[in-house]
Amino acid sequence: MWELRIAEAGRRCGPEHAEAARVLLLHTAGADAPALARVYRQGTADERRAVLEALPHLVDGPEALPIVEDALRTNDTRLVAAAVGPYAARHLDAHNWRHAVLKCLFTGVPVDSVADLPRRARADAELARMLDDYAAERRAADRPVPHDLYRVLDLTGHPATPTGTGAPDSVTDPTAPDGKES
Amino acid sequence: MRIFDPHIHMTSRTTDDYEAMYAAGVRAVVEPAFWLGQPRTSPASFLDYFDALLGWEPFRAAQYGIAHHCTIALNPKEANDPRCVPVLDELPRYLVKDHVVAVGEIGYDSMTPAEDTALATQLQLAADHGLPALVHTPHRDKLAGLRRTLDVVRESALPVEHVLIDHLNETTVKEAKDGGCWLGFSVYPDTKMDEERMVAVLEEYGPEKVLVNSAADWGKSDPLKTRKVADALLKAGFTEDDVDRVLWRNPVAFYGLSGRLDLDVAGTDATHEGNSILRGVPKTATPEA
Ligand SMILES: [Zn+2]
């Protein structure tokens, strides 16, 4: 029955408390990985967000990774932002984690949403290369490079390659990726 | 001017449409589940569609400052395909969800026994879930279809005041009104109502319980028809208050019967001022196509 309560939380508690109520329900029910996967699969975007929020507190091992990977495949920035939380920081493999960071930059999700970013980015030469290439592509197209990109690049410890300006473009709007990935 | 389009299939529309709708004053829409032009062959295909109506589409709408709700149902056309009918068993878990504000579109297409069953079953589901019902009237044999629809509604557990009969026209409006239902008119090029006829119907029957929609979808249709009707009404001498009643307050009252209408989402227009719907995501965030 608690799964029904998750679905109707907005109506019962008001939209502003729905997410907190859903997370609380998941905690109270002690939802395990299969239960979380079921709620996620049958959930709306709001219900899925609650699952992603609760995930790091309810599952220790990597068995719930498919949920995170699904959310990272979506184009819904609310889900992408929730997917790069502490659970992803703990369990997402290096390749998928780098793509998740890049996806945040593409879609305008602030990298502040990425849990444990400094630790995972540190000395990641491959991430630095990807960021550098992305910056070069933006500059070639005469598009602003998101400031967040340089922040992450700094964290890798690999300085930006001095192609083009090599420094953050003077963009008035700090978030102007067009997020066109496909 | 604030406009609520109570019946529009945004899944089939582009972001340009959303932009133009916002500019025309549209701040809220309801997207009824319907068929996609290409017949479905399994319940799973419905489930992905329902999930899109509750996930991706409201996200898209919010980016253009428009609150999006949906109605969920097995549509009458596909109720005739035995491969699709099992989706009826999945409906209860959707009908509890927050942004589902009615059961619909249900009703008749060819008036078959399979459609009788689907209509009666889903009216019962609406009553069980505290939801109103959006009932479409058939394109062919419309008046007979309306009469049969009203009979089934009267036999159901759902009060007629919780039923919106849609795609009405000059030949069906009187009986639907006498039946006590909410009255929906689709202003849709060539096959349904147009602006001038809509004005004439409102002059004759008044604005009470009348809703006007574009029913825009993948066919030749126009998502700005609601605004065009509003302009035509003002030009014909209706007051701003009449227009607001038909194009905003009536749909709010009807779908509000669900207790689930959350129009604040319109205030969280993601493209205009960064806000709660994107929860911390910057205001210019754009989805990938
Ligand atoms: Zn329709």
XYZ file of C-alpha atoms in Angstrom, chain B residues 70-166:
97
model
C -3.250 14.724 -18.453
C -6.167 12.357 -18.600
C -5.538 8.615 -18.825
C -7.649 5.954 -20.559
C -7.931 3.303 -23.200
C -9.347 5.236 -26.170
C -12.494 3.958 -27.909
C -10.815 3.186 -31.211
C -8.218 0.867 -29.689
C -10.745 -0.584 -27.248
C -11.733 -2.687 -30.262
C -8.338 -4.405 -30.491
C -8.147 -7.383 -28.115
C -4.350 -6.991 -27.993
C -4.793 -3.553 -26.361
C -7.692 -4.205 -23.981
C -5.526 -5.653 -21.151
C -4.221 -2.125 -20.560
C -7.473 -1.592 -18.637
C -5.917 -3.641 -15.811
C -3.003 -1.187 -15.593
C -5.160 1.944 -15.379
C -5.790 1.937 -11.604
C -2.134 2.525 -10.791
C -2.095 5.526 -13.143
C -5.374 6.982 -11.946
C -3.933 7.656 -8.476
C -1.119 9.807 -9.841
C -0.875 13.505 -9.071
C -1.167 15.037 -12.501
C -3.967 12.808 -13.747
C -7.051 15.040 -13.618
C -9.630 12.849 -15.391
C -10.304 9.527 -17.056
C -10.266 10.114 -20.814
C -10.680 10.206 -23.718
C -13.292 7.532 -23.457
C -16.526 7.228 -25.436
C -17.593 5.789 -28.757
C -15.898 5.468 -32.093
C -17.897 2.878 -34.053
C -20.324 1.988 -31.246
C -19.313 -1.664 -30.913
C -19.904 -3.992 -27.959
C -16.189 -3.746 -27.110
C -16.564 0.024 -26.876
C -19.640 -0.400 -24.630
C -17.562 -2.464 -22.223
C -14.569 -0.145 -22.232
C -16.742 2.934 -21.675
C -18.717 1.426 -18.790
C -15.580 -0.003 -17.172
C -13.758 3.298 -17.328
C -16.688 5.379 -16.057
C -16.650 3.067 -13.054
C -12.894 3.575 -12.678
C -13.451 7.344 -12.683
C -16.055 7.029 -9.934
C -13.748 4.754 -7.932
C -10.819 7.188 -8.156
C -12.663 10.435 -7.513
C -11.990 11.644 -11.039
C -14.223 13.311 -13.622
C -14.418 11.823 -17.127
C -13.659 13.308 -20.528
C -15.991 11.609 -22.986
C -15.498 12.150 -26.672
C -18.398 11.876 -29.105
C -17.940 9.969 -32.346
C -17.321 11.617 -35.701
C -19.712 9.312 -37.536
C -23.349 9.020 -36.507
C -22.758 11.711 -33.914
C -26.238 12.314 -32.515
C -26.969 8.603 -32.065
C -23.515 8.283 -30.470
C -24.267 11.122 -28.065
C -27.578 9.572 -27.012
C -26.002 6.213 -26.383
C -23.172 7.922 -24.466
C -25.654 9.761 -22.233
C -27.489 6.497 -21.539
C -24.282 4.772 -20.444
C -23.296 7.766 -18.293
C -26.706 7.737 -16.567
C -26.349 4.038 -15.831
C -22.866 4.563 -14.374
C -21.794 5.394 -10.834
C -20.344 8.706 -12.031
C -22.612 11.755 -11.594
C -23.359 13.519 -14.907
C -21.957 16.736 -13.417
C -18.578 14.996 -13.422
C -18.696 14.304 -17.143
C -17.431 16.513 -19.957
C -18.871 15.597 -23.336
C -16.480 16.738 -26.033
